[in-house]
Tab-separated table of C-alpha atoms in Angstrom:
chain	number	residue	atom	x	y	z
G	689	MET	CA	127.694	0.695	52.675
G	690	ALA	CA	123.843	3.421	52.646
G	691	SER	CA	124.272	7.192	52.056
G	692	ASP	CA	121.115	9.277	50.844
G	693	ILE	CA	119.393	9.283	47.203
G	694	LEU	CA	117.967	11.817	45.689
G	695	VAL	CA	114.733	11.497	43.187
G	696	THR	CA	111.602	14.765	41.954
G	697	THR	CA	108.372	12.854	41.358
G	698	ALA	CA	105.481	14.430	40.118
G	699	ASP	CA	104.912	14.768	43.672
G	700	GLY	CA	107.902	15.597	45.020
G	701	THR	CA	111.224	14.675	46.269
G	702	LEU	CA	111.877	11.672	47.429
G	703	ARG	CA	114.892	10.897	49.629
G	704	GLY	CA	115.749	7.139	49.873
G	705	ARG	CA	119.566	5.393	50.025
G	706	ARG	CA	121.982	3.538	47.981
G	707	VAL	CA	123.167	0.316	49.565
G	708	GLY	CA	125.275	-1.527	47.228
G	709	LYS	CA	124.649	-2.176	43.766
G	710	LEU	CA	121.277	-0.350	44.356
G	711	ARG	CA	119.426	2.101	45.291
G	712	ALA	CA	115.611	1.736	47.139
G	713	TRP	CA	112.752	3.693	48.080
G	714	ARG	CA	109.871	2.785	50.059
G	715	GLY	CA	106.832	4.010	51.747
G	716	ILE	CA	106.178	6.032	48.561
G	717	PRO	CA	102.594	8.114	48.579
G	718	TYR	CA	100.685	6.678	45.505
G	719	ALA	CA	97.121	7.700	46.410
G	720	ARG	CA	96.114	10.238	49.767
G	721	PRO	CA	95.399	7.860	52.456
G	722	PRO	CA	92.004	6.369	52.820
G	723	VAL	CA	91.473	7.475	55.679
G	724	GLY	CA	88.400	9.230	57.510
G	725	THR	CA	85.761	11.022	54.898
G	726	LEU	CA	88.385	8.432	52.803
G	727	ARG	CA	87.006	5.537	53.360
G	728	LEU	CA	85.718	2.666	52.046
G	729	THR	CA	86.235	5.391	48.962
G	730	ARG	CA	88.298	5.021	45.427
G	731	PRO	CA	91.720	6.067	45.631
G	732	GLN	CA	92.225	9.943	45.607
G	733	PRO	CA	95.562	12.027	44.132
G	734	VAL	CA	98.323	12.503	46.431
G	735	THR	CA	98.820	15.959	47.980
G	736	PRO	CA	102.352	17.136	46.952
G	737	TRP	CA	105.008	17.397	48.786
G	738	THR	CA	108.020	20.544	49.271
G	739	GLY	CA	110.703	19.275	50.638
G	740	GLU	CA	112.140	16.464	50.641
G	741	ARG	CA	109.602	13.511	51.698
G	742	ASP	CA	112.493	10.509	53.650
G	743	ALA	CA	111.830	6.872	51.956
G	744	THR	CA	113.866	5.091	53.627
G	745	ARG	CA	110.928	2.777	55.694
G	746	PHE	CA	108.703	0.471	54.375
G	747	GLY	CA	104.794	1.932	54.759
G	748	ASP	CA	102.538	0.586	56.714
G	749	ALA	CA	100.566	-2.236	55.921
G	750	SER	CA	96.451	-2.754	55.010
G	751	VAL	CA	94.836	-3.507	58.683
G	752	GLN	CA	94.751	-6.655	58.748
G	753	HIS	CA	94.733	-9.803	61.456
G	754	LYS	CA	97.989	-9.975	62.944
G	755	LYS	CA	99.757	-12.870	61.138
G	756	GLY	CA	99.988	-11.782	57.613
G	757	LEU	CA	102.293	-8.977	59.728
G	758	LEU	CA	105.446	-11.734	59.902
G	759	LEU	CA	108.678	-10.390	59.173
G	760	ALA	CA	111.588	-12.599	61.282
G	761	PRO	CA	110.862	-13.970	64.841
G	762	GLY	CA	108.818	-11.057	67.155
G	763	LYS	CA	108.986	-8.544	64.214
G	764	TYR	CA	106.110	-7.508	63.004
G	765	GLN	CA	104.634	-4.401	60.966
G	766	PRO	CA	103.078	-2.105	61.468
G	767	SER	CA	99.367	-1.529	59.356
G	768	SER	CA	96.502	1.243	59.380
G	769	GLU	CA	94.162	2.087	56.663
G	770	ASP	CA	97.501	5.009	55.824
G	771	CYS	CA	98.175	1.914	53.850
G	772	LEU	CA	98.026	3.173	50.371
G	773	THR	CA	102.174	3.019	48.970
G	774	LEU	CA	104.455	1.570	47.018
G	775	ASN	CA	108.436	0.468	46.639
G	776	VAL	CA	110.968	1.201	44.389
G	777	LEU	CA	114.384	-0.807	44.331
G	778	ALA	CA	117.005	0.190	41.554
G	779	PRO	CA	120.228	-0.458	40.161
G	780	ALA	CA	122.354	1.577	41.379
G	781	ASN	CA	123.952	2.818	38.034
G	782	THR	CA	121.145	2.622	34.970
G	783	GLY	CA	122.214	4.113	32.127
G	784	SER	CA	121.282	5.611	29.091
G	785	THR	CA	118.254	2.714	27.977
G	786	PRO	CA	114.970	3.341	30.448
G	787	LEU	CA	115.349	-0.449	31.799
G	788	PRO	CA	112.576	-2.601	32.035
G	789	VAL	CA	109.502	-2.047	35.150
G	790	MET	CA	108.259	-4.845	37.515
G	791	VAL	CA	105.580	-4.569	39.105
G	792	PHE	CA	104.487	-7.037	42.228
G	793	ILE	CA	101.032	-7.288	43.331
G	794	HIS	CA	101.480	-9.499	47.343
G	795	GLY	CA	98.933	-12.537	47.779
G	796	GLY	CA	97.146	-12.482	50.924
G	797	ALA	CA	93.309	-13.998	50.164
G	798	ASN	CA	92.583	-10.735	50.359
G	799	THR	CA	92.197	-10.285	53.929
G	800	ILE	CA	96.198	-10.078	54.564
G	801	GLY	CA	99.779	-9.974	53.339
G	802	THR	CA	102.495	-6.909	52.881
G	803	SER	CA	104.505	-6.202	50.770
G	804	ALA	CA	107.670	-5.811	53.479
G	805	THR	CA	107.431	-9.176	53.795
G	806	GLY	CA	111.386	-9.923	53.292
G	807	LEU	CA	110.931	-12.505	50.712
G	808	TYR	CA	109.542	-9.648	48.697
G	809	SER	CA	111.933	-7.907	48.410
G	810	GLY	CA	113.122	-8.223	44.891
G	811	VAL	CA	117.006	-8.014	45.380
G	812	SER	CA	117.940	-11.204	43.650
G	813	LEU	CA	115.296	-9.533	40.412
G	814	VAL	CA	117.663	-6.514	39.801
G	815	GLU	CA	120.483	-7.652	40.372
G	816	ARG	CA	120.627	-9.782	38.063
G	817	GLY	CA	118.319	-9.028	35.519
G	818	ASN	CA	119.050	-5.052	35.369
G	819	VAL	CA	115.306	-4.100	35.723
G	820	VAL	CA	113.372	-2.103	38.520
G	821	TYR	CA	111.359	-3.763	40.656
G	822	VAL	CA	107.712	-1.975	42.306
G	823	SER	CA	105.988	-4.625	45.081
G	824	ILE	CA	102.794	-2.104	46.252
G	825	ASN	CA	100.295	-2.671	49.418
G	826	TYR	CA	97.118	-2.502	48.392
G	827	ARG	CA	93.875	-2.353	50.820
G	828	LEU	CA	92.510	-5.403	51.594
G	829	GLY	CA	90.040	-7.296	53.891
G	830	ALA	CA	86.359	-5.041	54.384
G	831	LEU	CA	88.247	-2.391	53.996
G	832	GLY	CA	88.932	-3.327	50.180
G	833	TYR	CA	87.137	-6.560	48.825
G	834	LEU	CA	83.490	-5.375	50.136
G	835	ASP	CA	80.540	-3.445	48.054
G	836	PHE	CA	78.604	-1.018	50.623
G	837	THR	CA	77.698	0.724	47.532
G	838	PRO	CA	74.261	-0.176	48.510
G	839	PHE	CA	74.144	2.255	51.681
G	840	SER	CA	75.744	5.088	50.489
G	841	THR	CA	74.118	8.098	51.389
G	842	ALA	CA	73.157	11.628	50.326
G	843	GLU	CA	76.292	12.559	52.468
G	844	ARG	CA	77.880	9.496	51.984
G	845	ALA	CA	79.473	7.924	49.547
G	846	PHE	CA	80.762	4.511	48.767
G	847	ASP	CA	82.954	3.201	45.938
G	848	SER	CA	82.899	-0.664	45.599
G	849	ASN	CA	86.218	-2.812	44.334
G	850	LEU	CA	88.576	-0.525	45.916
G	851	GLY	CA	91.422	-2.643	45.939
G	852	LEU	CA	91.305	-3.025	42.792
G	853	ARG	CA	90.859	0.217	42.358
G	854	ASP	CA	94.099	0.832	44.368
G	855	GLN	CA	96.252	-1.862	42.181
G	856	VAL	CA	95.575	0.148	39.014
G	857	ALA	CA	95.884	2.926	41.408
G	858	ALA	CA	99.117	2.576	41.874
G	859	LEU	CA	99.605	1.540	37.573
G	860	GLN	CA	98.772	4.602	37.904
G	861	TRP	CA	101.555	6.212	39.188
G	862	VAL	CA	104.094	3.889	37.998
G	863	GLN	CA	103.330	4.584	34.478
G	864	ARG	CA	104.307	9.166	34.950
G	865	ASN	CA	107.103	8.689	37.681
G	866	ILE	CA	109.103	5.588	36.812
G	867	ALA	CA	110.941	7.273	34.008
G	868	ALA	CA	112.647	9.144	37.435
G	869	PHE	CA	113.307	5.853	38.799
G	870	GLY	CA	115.748	5.034	35.595
G	871	GLY	CA	112.092	2.592	34.445
G	872	ASP	CA	110.979	2.240	30.963
G	873	PRO	CA	106.628	3.153	31.062
G	874	GLU	CA	106.103	1.220	27.931
G	875	LYS	CA	108.256	-1.657	28.800
G	876	VAL	CA	105.800	-2.406	32.335
G	877	THR	CA	105.117	-5.517	33.054
G	878	ILE	CA	102.412	-7.340	35.997
G	879	PHE	CA	103.119	-9.908	38.256
G	880	GLY	CA	101.573	-11.557	41.222
G	881	GLU	CA	101.317	-14.584	43.484
G	882	SER	CA	97.723	-16.363	45.049
G	883	ALA	CA	95.710	-13.610	45.069
G	884	GLY	CA	98.385	-11.449	44.011
G	885	ALA	CA	97.868	-13.442	40.717
G	886	THR	CA	93.718	-13.217	40.319
G	887	ALA	CA	94.128	-9.418	40.583
G	888	VAL	CA	96.749	-9.446	38.004
G	889	THR	CA	93.813	-11.728	35.863
G	890	THR	CA	90.697	-9.526	37.062
G	891	LEU	CA	93.886	-6.205	36.355
G	892	MET	CA	93.611	-8.295	32.263
G	893	ALA	CA	89.975	-7.579	32.850
G	894	THR	CA	89.238	-3.861	34.057
G	895	PRO	CA	88.510	-1.087	31.491
G	896	ALA	CA	90.533	1.808	33.758
G	897	ALA	CA	94.056	-1.167	33.778
G	898	LYS	CA	94.641	-0.689	30.233
G	899	GLY	CA	97.624	0.852	28.526
G	900	LEU	CA	99.236	0.301	32.078
G	901	PHE	CA	100.823	-2.651	31.621
G	902	ALA	CA	102.485	-4.372	28.883
G	903	GLY	CA	102.650	-7.980	29.723
G	904	ALA	CA	101.666	-10.649	32.290
G	905	ILE	CA	102.756	-13.289	34.561
G	906	ALA	CA	99.377	-14.360	36.843
G	907	GLU	CA	101.166	-17.545	39.669
G	908	SER	CA	98.850	-20.059	41.276
G	909	SER	CA	95.729	-17.067	39.574
G	910	ALA	CA	92.356	-18.025	41.552
G	911	PRO	CA	89.942	-16.469	38.521
G	912	ASP	CA	86.822	-17.184	39.756
G	913	LEU	CA	87.435	-16.108	42.971
G	914	VAL	CA	85.862	-12.574	41.682
G	915	SER	CA	81.909	-11.992	42.472
G	916	SER	CA	78.100	-11.001	41.456
G	917	THR	CA	76.442	-7.309	42.683
G	918	GLN	CA	74.199	-10.067	44.448
G	919	ARG	CA	76.428	-11.905	46.291
G	920	SER	CA	78.917	-8.882	47.399
G	921	HIS	CA	76.075	-6.739	48.373
G	922	ALA	CA	74.113	-9.332	50.438
G	923	TRP	CA	77.688	-10.109	51.687
G	924	GLY	CA	77.861	-6.504	52.952
G	925	ALA	CA	74.735	-6.410	54.228
G	926	ARG	CA	75.410	-9.701	56.915
G	927	PHE	CA	78.827	-7.762	57.567
G	928	VAL	CA	76.889	-5.178	58.730
G	929	GLU	CA	74.290	-6.729	60.965
G	930	ILE	CA	77.527	-9.200	62.913
G	931	LEU	CA	79.105	-5.308	62.729
G	932	ASN	CA	75.174	-4.967	65.212
G	933	SER	CA	76.112	-1.262	66.312
G	934	GLY	CA	72.752	-0.335	66.471
G	935	LEU	CA	73.588	2.416	63.644
G	936	PRO	CA	72.151	3.400	60.889
G	937	PRO	CA	74.622	1.194	58.478
G	938	ALA	CA	76.912	4.328	57.034
G	939	LYS	CA	77.643	5.188	60.050
G	940	ALA	CA	78.612	1.908	61.461
G	941	LEU	CA	80.687	1.480	58.591
G	942	THR	CA	82.486	5.291	58.959
G	943	SER	CA	82.236	4.329	63.286
G	944	ALA	CA	83.647	1.303	63.544
G	945	THR	CA	87.144	0.742	64.948
G	946	ALA	CA	90.629	-1.008	62.235
G	947	VAL	CA	89.370	-3.838	65.403
G	948	GLU	CA	85.868	-4.242	64.572
G	949	LEU	CA	85.726	-4.014	61.216
G	950	GLY	CA	88.277	-7.624	61.533
G	951	ARG	CA	87.118	-9.001	63.487
G	952	ALA	CA	83.832	-8.195	61.434
G	953	GLY	CA	85.286	-9.670	58.222
G	954	SER	CA	86.602	-12.985	60.632
G	955	LYS	CA	82.805	-13.679	61.074
G	956	LEU	CA	81.329	-13.809	57.448
G	957	GLY	CA	84.285	-15.212	55.998
G	958	ALA	CA	84.113	-18.504	58.540
G	959	GLU	CA	80.070	-18.185	57.356
G	960	VAL	CA	80.418	-18.209	53.716
G	961	LEU	CA	82.458	-20.857	53.973
G	962	ALA	CA	80.815	-22.361	56.580
G	963	ASN	CA	77.986	-22.240	54.134
G	964	THR	CA	79.892	-22.599	50.366
G	965	PRO	CA	82.929	-23.941	50.762
G	966	GLY	CA	85.106	-22.459	48.520
G	967	LEU	CA	84.252	-18.941	47.929
G	968	HIS	CA	85.437	-16.386	49.501
G	969	PRO	CA	83.406	-13.168	50.764
G	970	PHE	CA	86.073	-10.910	49.825
G	971	GLY	CA	87.556	-10.184	45.915
G	972	PRO	CA	86.473	-7.632	43.223
G	973	VAL	CA	82.824	-7.618	43.125
G	974	VAL	CA	81.025	-8.432	38.770
G	975	ASP	CA	79.580	-4.338	39.144
G	976	GLY	CA	78.754	-3.681	35.621
G	977	ASP	CA	81.341	-0.563	36.074
G	978	PHE	CA	85.375	-1.043	37.257
G	979	LEU	CA	85.057	-4.377	36.642
G	980	PRO	CA	81.779	-4.774	33.354
G	981	ARG	CA	82.518	-9.325	33.023
G	982	ALA	CA	83.767	-11.532	35.139
G	983	PRO	CA	87.637	-11.456	34.270
G	984	LEU	CA	86.963	-15.456	32.735
G	985	ASP	CA	84.306	-14.445	31.146
G	986	ALA	CA	86.418	-10.966	29.462
G	987	PHE	CA	89.281	-13.406	28.326
G	988	LYS	CA	86.280	-16.273	27.672
G	989	GLU	CA	84.680	-13.470	24.688
G	990	GLY	CA	87.901	-11.649	24.296
G	991	SER	CA	87.338	-8.878	25.602
G	992	ALA	CA	90.587	-9.054	28.329
G	993	HIS	CA	93.654	-6.406	27.251
G	994	ARG	CA	95.656	-8.238	25.196
G	995	VAL	CA	99.092	-8.435	26.043
G	996	PRO	CA	101.279	-11.069	26.762
G	997	MET	CA	101.081	-13.425	30.195
G	998	ILE	CA	103.763	-16.160	31.731
G	999	ILE	CA	100.221	-17.927	33.660
G	1000	GLY	CA	100.886	-21.478	35.691
G	1001	THR	CA	100.141	-23.443	39.726
G	1002	ASN	CA	102.764	-25.467	41.202
G	1003	ARG	CA	102.032	-29.624	41.606
G	1004	ARG	CA	100.556	-29.866	44.724
G	1005	GLU	CA	98.398	-25.913	45.480
G	1006	GLY	CA	96.231	-27.601	48.240
G	1007	THR	CA	98.907	-29.084	50.923
G	1008	LEU	CA	99.584	-24.879	52.511
G	1009	PHE	CA	95.616	-24.594	52.986
G	1010	PRO	CA	94.810	-27.786	55.559
G	1011	LYS	CA	97.945	-26.970	58.082
G	1012	VAL	CA	97.589	-23.132	57.750
G	1013	LEU	CA	95.190	-21.423	55.954
G	1014	ASP	CA	92.225	-23.541	56.406
G	1015	ALA	CA	90.135	-22.023	54.000
G	1016	LEU	CA	89.792	-24.147	50.474
G	1017	PRO	CA	87.488	-27.157	49.784
G	1018	THR	CA	90.268	-29.898	50.426
G	1019	ASN	CA	88.181	-32.603	52.853
G	1020	PRO	CA	85.223	-34.527	51.190
G	1021	SER	CA	82.483	-33.301	53.796
G	1022	ARG	CA	83.527	-30.129	52.149
G	1023	ILE	CA	83.584	-30.981	48.472
G	1024	ASP	CA	80.224	-32.972	48.572
G	1025	THR	CA	78.586	-29.826	49.355
G	1026	MET	CA	80.516	-27.307	46.761
G	1027	PHE	CA	79.623	-30.147	44.498
G	1028	ALA	CA	75.721	-30.168	45.669
G	1029	LEU	CA	75.789	-26.827	45.705
G	1030	THR	CA	76.379	-26.534	42.266
G	1031	ASP	CA	77.055	-29.110	39.987
G	1032	PRO	CA	76.752	-31.945	41.410
G	1033	GLU	CA	76.646	-34.659	38.143
G	1034	ALA	CA	80.061	-32.548	37.308
G	1035	GLY	CA	81.016	-33.617	40.795
G	1036	LYS	CA	80.885	-37.600	40.067
G	1037	ARG	CA	82.303	-36.628	36.763
G	1038	ILE	CA	85.402	-35.150	38.877
G	1039	LEU	CA	86.408	-37.216	41.342
G	1040	ALA	CA	86.240	-40.350	39.166
G	1041	THR	CA	89.314	-39.358	38.163
G	1042	TYR	CA	91.480	-38.957	41.575
G	1043	PRO	CA	92.654	-42.002	42.614
G	1044	GLY	CA	92.197	-43.286	45.539
G	1045	TYR	CA	88.668	-40.531	46.498
G	1046	PRO	CA	87.722	-39.757	49.269
G	1047	ASP	CA	91.913	-40.483	50.645
G	1048	GLU	CA	92.852	-37.564	52.388
G	1049	GLN	CA	95.967	-35.834	49.797
G	1050	SER	CA	93.089	-36.753	46.476
G	1051	ALA	CA	90.700	-34.951	48.134
G	1052	ILE	CA	92.765	-31.905	49.454
G	1053	ASP	CA	94.511	-31.930	45.570
G	1054	VAL	CA	90.679	-31.534	44.203
G	1055	GLY	CA	90.706	-28.661	46.649
G	1056	GLY	CA	93.582	-26.417	44.921
G	1057	ASP	CA	92.180	-27.797	41.870
G	1058	VAL	CA	89.312	-26.034	41.974
G	1059	THR	CA	90.739	-22.524	43.279
G	1060	PHE	CA	93.710	-22.653	40.517
G	1061	TRP	CA	94.542	-25.205	38.865
G	1062	HIS	CA	90.884	-25.914	37.045
G	1063	PRO	CA	90.326	-21.555	36.333
G	1064	SER	CA	93.734	-21.093	35.610
G	1065	VAL	CA	93.117	-23.663	32.521
G	1066	GLU	CA	90.192	-22.416	31.720
G	1067	LEU	CA	91.445	-18.645	31.317
G	1068	MET	CA	95.509	-19.507	29.555
G	1069	GLN	CA	93.364	-21.639	26.832
G	1070	ALA	CA	90.954	-18.139	25.995
G	1071	HIS	CA	93.413	-16.070	26.239
G	1072	ALA	CA	95.972	-18.117	24.063
G	1073	GLN	CA	93.211	-17.116	20.336
G	1074	SER	CA	93.731	-13.659	22.011
G	1075	ALA	CA	97.500	-13.368	22.692
G	1076	PRO	CA	100.740	-15.213	23.303
G	1077	THR	CA	100.507	-17.247	26.835
G	1078	TYR	CA	103.330	-19.485	27.881
G	1079	ALA	CA	101.616	-22.051	30.689
G	1080	TYR	CA	103.689	-23.756	33.482
G	1081	ARG	CA	103.195	-26.255	35.770
G	1082	PHE	CA	105.929	-25.686	38.988
G	1083	ASP	CA	106.583	-28.984	40.409
G	1084	PHE	CA	110.243	-28.709	42.006
G	1085	ALA	CA	109.658	-29.965	46.308
G	1086	PRO	CA	113.169	-30.541	48.372
G	1087	THR	CA	113.188	-33.471	50.514
G	1088	MET	CA	112.220	-30.752	52.993
G	1089	MET	CA	109.313	-30.167	51.531
G	1090	ARG	CA	107.884	-33.571	51.030
G	1091	TRP	CA	109.018	-34.463	54.538
G	1092	LEU	CA	107.329	-32.013	55.621
G	1093	GLY	CA	104.268	-33.106	53.264
G	1094	LEU	CA	103.736	-29.989	51.261
G	1095	ASP	CA	105.360	-31.297	48.365
G	1096	ALA	CA	105.077	-28.039	45.448
G	1097	THR	CA	103.048	-26.759	46.801
G	1098	HIS	CA	101.357	-23.210	46.511
G	1099	GLY	CA	103.161	-20.409	47.015
G	1100	PHE	CA	106.722	-22.549	46.413
G	1101	GLU	CA	107.510	-20.694	42.798
G	1102	MET	CA	108.423	-17.442	44.882
G	1103	PHE	CA	111.539	-19.613	46.719
G	1104	ALA	CA	112.686	-19.284	42.773
G	1105	VAL	CA	110.937	-16.409	41.217
G	1106	PHE	CA	113.289	-13.955	44.094
G	1107	GLY	CA	115.908	-16.100	44.575
G	1108	ILE	CA	116.225	-17.156	48.040
G	1109	GLY	CA	117.779	-20.253	48.053
G	1110	ASP	CA	121.604	-19.047	48.773
G	1111	THR	CA	120.020	-16.871	52.424
G	1112	VAL	CA	119.036	-18.297	55.272
G	1113	ILE	CA	115.863	-19.763	54.705
G	1114	GLY	CA	116.892	-21.282	52.126
G	1115	ARG	CA	119.789	-22.602	52.666
G	1116	GLY	CA	118.056	-24.237	55.346
G	1117	LEU	CA	115.445	-25.458	53.758
G	1118	THR	CA	117.284	-27.577	51.695
G	1119	LEU	CA	120.090	-29.042	53.896
G	1120	PRO	CA	118.377	-32.403	54.190
G	1121	GLY	CA	119.361	-31.993	50.524
G	1122	GLY	CA	117.528	-30.211	46.017
G	1123	ARG	CA	120.454	-27.168	47.278
G	1124	ARG	CA	121.490	-27.573	43.148
G	1125	GLY	CA	118.093	-28.122	41.897
G	1126	LEU	CA	116.972	-25.248	44.160
G	1127	ARG	CA	119.637	-23.050	42.099
G	1128	ALA	CA	118.993	-24.701	38.674
G	1129	VAL	CA	114.883	-24.095	39.368
G	1130	THR	CA	115.905	-21.014	40.201
G	1131	GLU	CA	118.531	-19.974	36.983
G	1132	SER	CA	115.439	-21.197	34.857
G	1133	VAL	CA	111.984	-19.446	35.905
G	1134	GLN	CA	114.034	-16.401	37.268
G	1135	GLY	CA	115.925	-16.635	33.480
G	1136	HIS	CA	112.114	-16.336	31.657
G	1137	TRP	CA	110.553	-13.834	33.877
G	1138	LEU	CA	112.780	-11.282	33.389
G	1139	HIS	CA	113.429	-12.421	29.296
G	1140	PHE	CA	110.056	-11.922	29.295
G	1141	ALA	CA	110.776	-8.639	31.224
G	1142	LYS	CA	113.394	-7.625	28.982
G	1143	HIS	CA	110.827	-8.731	25.187
G	1144	GLY	CA	107.953	-9.669	25.970
G	1145	VAL	CA	108.253	-13.414	25.236
G	1146	PRO	CA	110.102	-16.047	28.226
G	1147	ARG	CA	113.511	-17.283	26.255
G	1148	GLY	CA	113.183	-19.640	23.283
G	1149	SER	CA	112.596	-23.810	24.941
G	1150	TRP	CA	109.383	-22.204	26.094
G	1151	PRO	CA	106.475	-22.182	23.380
G	1152	ARG	CA	103.762	-20.950	23.033
G	1153	TYR	CA	100.492	-21.903	24.267
G	1154	ASP	CA	97.312	-23.772	22.158
G	1155	ALA	CA	94.839	-26.036	22.786
G	1156	GLN	CA	95.594	-28.354	20.429
G	1157	GLN	CA	99.047	-29.447	22.348
G	1158	ARG	CA	98.041	-26.937	24.553
G	1159	PRO	CA	101.946	-27.980	25.528
G	1160	THR	CA	103.624	-26.483	28.967
G	1161	MET	CA	106.990	-25.969	31.148
G	1162	ILE	CA	107.090	-27.945	34.040
G	1163	PHE	CA	109.934	-26.665	36.149
G	1164	ASP	CA	111.601	-29.404	37.378
G	1165	GLN	CA	115.288	-30.696	38.672
G	1166	ILE	CA	115.160	-31.615	35.227
G	1167	VAL	CA	112.766	-28.643	33.544
G	1168	ARG	CA	110.994	-29.923	30.062
G	1169	VAL	CA	107.897	-29.150	28.244
G	1170	GLU	CA	104.884	-31.042	28.810
G	1171	ASN	CA	101.540	-31.881	25.567
G	1172	ASP	CA	98.482	-31.477	27.572
G	1173	PRO	CA	99.595	-32.816	30.653
G	1174	ARG	CA	96.446	-34.145	32.994
G	1175	ARG	CA	94.524	-34.144	29.976
G	1176	GLU	CA	91.796	-37.099	32.062
G	1177	GLN	CA	91.182	-34.657	34.585
G	1178	ARG	CA	91.543	-31.811	32.547
G	1179	LEU	CA	88.478	-32.622	30.331
G	1180	ALA	CA	86.671	-34.058	33.087
G	1181	TRP	CA	86.842	-31.019	34.666
G	1182	ALA	CA	85.730	-29.081	31.892
G	1183	GLY	CA	82.301	-27.014	31.618
G	1184	TYR	CA	83.046	-26.592	35.482
G	1185	SER	CA	82.115	-23.532	36.189
G	1186	GLY	CA	81.746	-23.527	40.247
G	1187	TYR	CA	79.700	-20.803	41.888
G	1188	ARG	CA	79.684	-18.375	39.012
G	1189	SER	CA	76.126	-19.889	37.263
G	1190	HIS	CA	74.240	-20.859	40.858
G	1191	GLY	CA	72.403	-18.966	42.627
G	1192	THR	CA	73.072	-15.660	44.516
G	1193	ASP	CA	70.819	-16.615	47.556
G	1194	ILE	CA	73.010	-19.397	48.669
G	1195	SER	CA	76.322	-18.173	50.644
G	1196	LEU	CA	74.752	-17.138	53.870
G	1197	PRO	CA	72.721	-18.335	56.170
């Protein structure tokens, strides 16, 4: 049975819904709509409202390709530039003690995704863990992740790192308002997957995010997919060329329709991938201001926020991409180009550790490793010098995933994190086998994630990471700890910095 429920925030009164044992508020604005004169500018404070504001429906997703908006067969989430909203889910009875808060940042290569996706509902985490769950939308694609500041004029100024700034604004909203929902602003854990995990590791290197969270969980982060100012400016200039409007750049950017911006972004992304496999034009920018240092450099220097962190990847990150989103260097041609442009000697050393290379499966694993696993290992060993760090690898794959050739692929750990084993999708996926295993791995992952959110450490069976033993939690049918898994390949990848320390003019023709 559902019923209305009111809560008063710093901006006004919200009308949510009570559903069973939970309370839900959706589509809450955390900044003014970035439309009109606010397009391509930093998020601005919400204008307070009077009366009750409806918070029973998810807000629009950021402008993106339709494939990122699919919620169910034939059902799509609306999208628009008016997308800076978040959602709160809390137990119906929070008691007198404030509850830990978990803020989820969705993935999607910084170009697709929405907090309305059913997988991200958070119901299982809230019901099991007695926490307050927040999920957010943020600007994507060219509207959130290209730097057009060189085209600023006296009449119209543009800002950098808009998607990242949106995430900071959402966390600031949490600090101001989460107590009204029963949450503890001193116990906020940020967590995300893929681009959302890259957001987590980037936020840890963002000065404006200091003090906004007490812990971080990064599931398959790509911490090296952060561009230099020069490279991002080159991409921005090329983007304006693709628009080909005949107008001055500032006018072209502000007058183009969202569809026109999306088409130009798709063309730019294809060009960058073709010329520099493994690079992506849509991501945070080291602008020397909002993001002063590349996150990996900040972690290695010890200047990242010194909060506890869980970080890890899945056993076979790359297998999803050739089938769904062909955006990684997962074939020998792209891999050879990538190493030729960055570090040919390292390429020889690294590829020698992949049995069977250049066969298809080995090449796919190289693409997943260079994007997610190798930079995550670099980050965890750096952060372990400054703050408690806990490393994991997610190995579990039910029979269906193996039949599909996916195994424990990119994103599959979310089935455990969000506890979907007993849903229709979970039961269908495990029909040929693996239902008991998924239930067990879900219990373990959720138990550690929730314990971390409440206490700043996972459960006691998980040792801290250190650069000597490198203990890593392996999530599989039998959960166990392994010291320094994949040591030979880790040593081969050591010192490889990809495009980070190479020319800034090699990503465009």
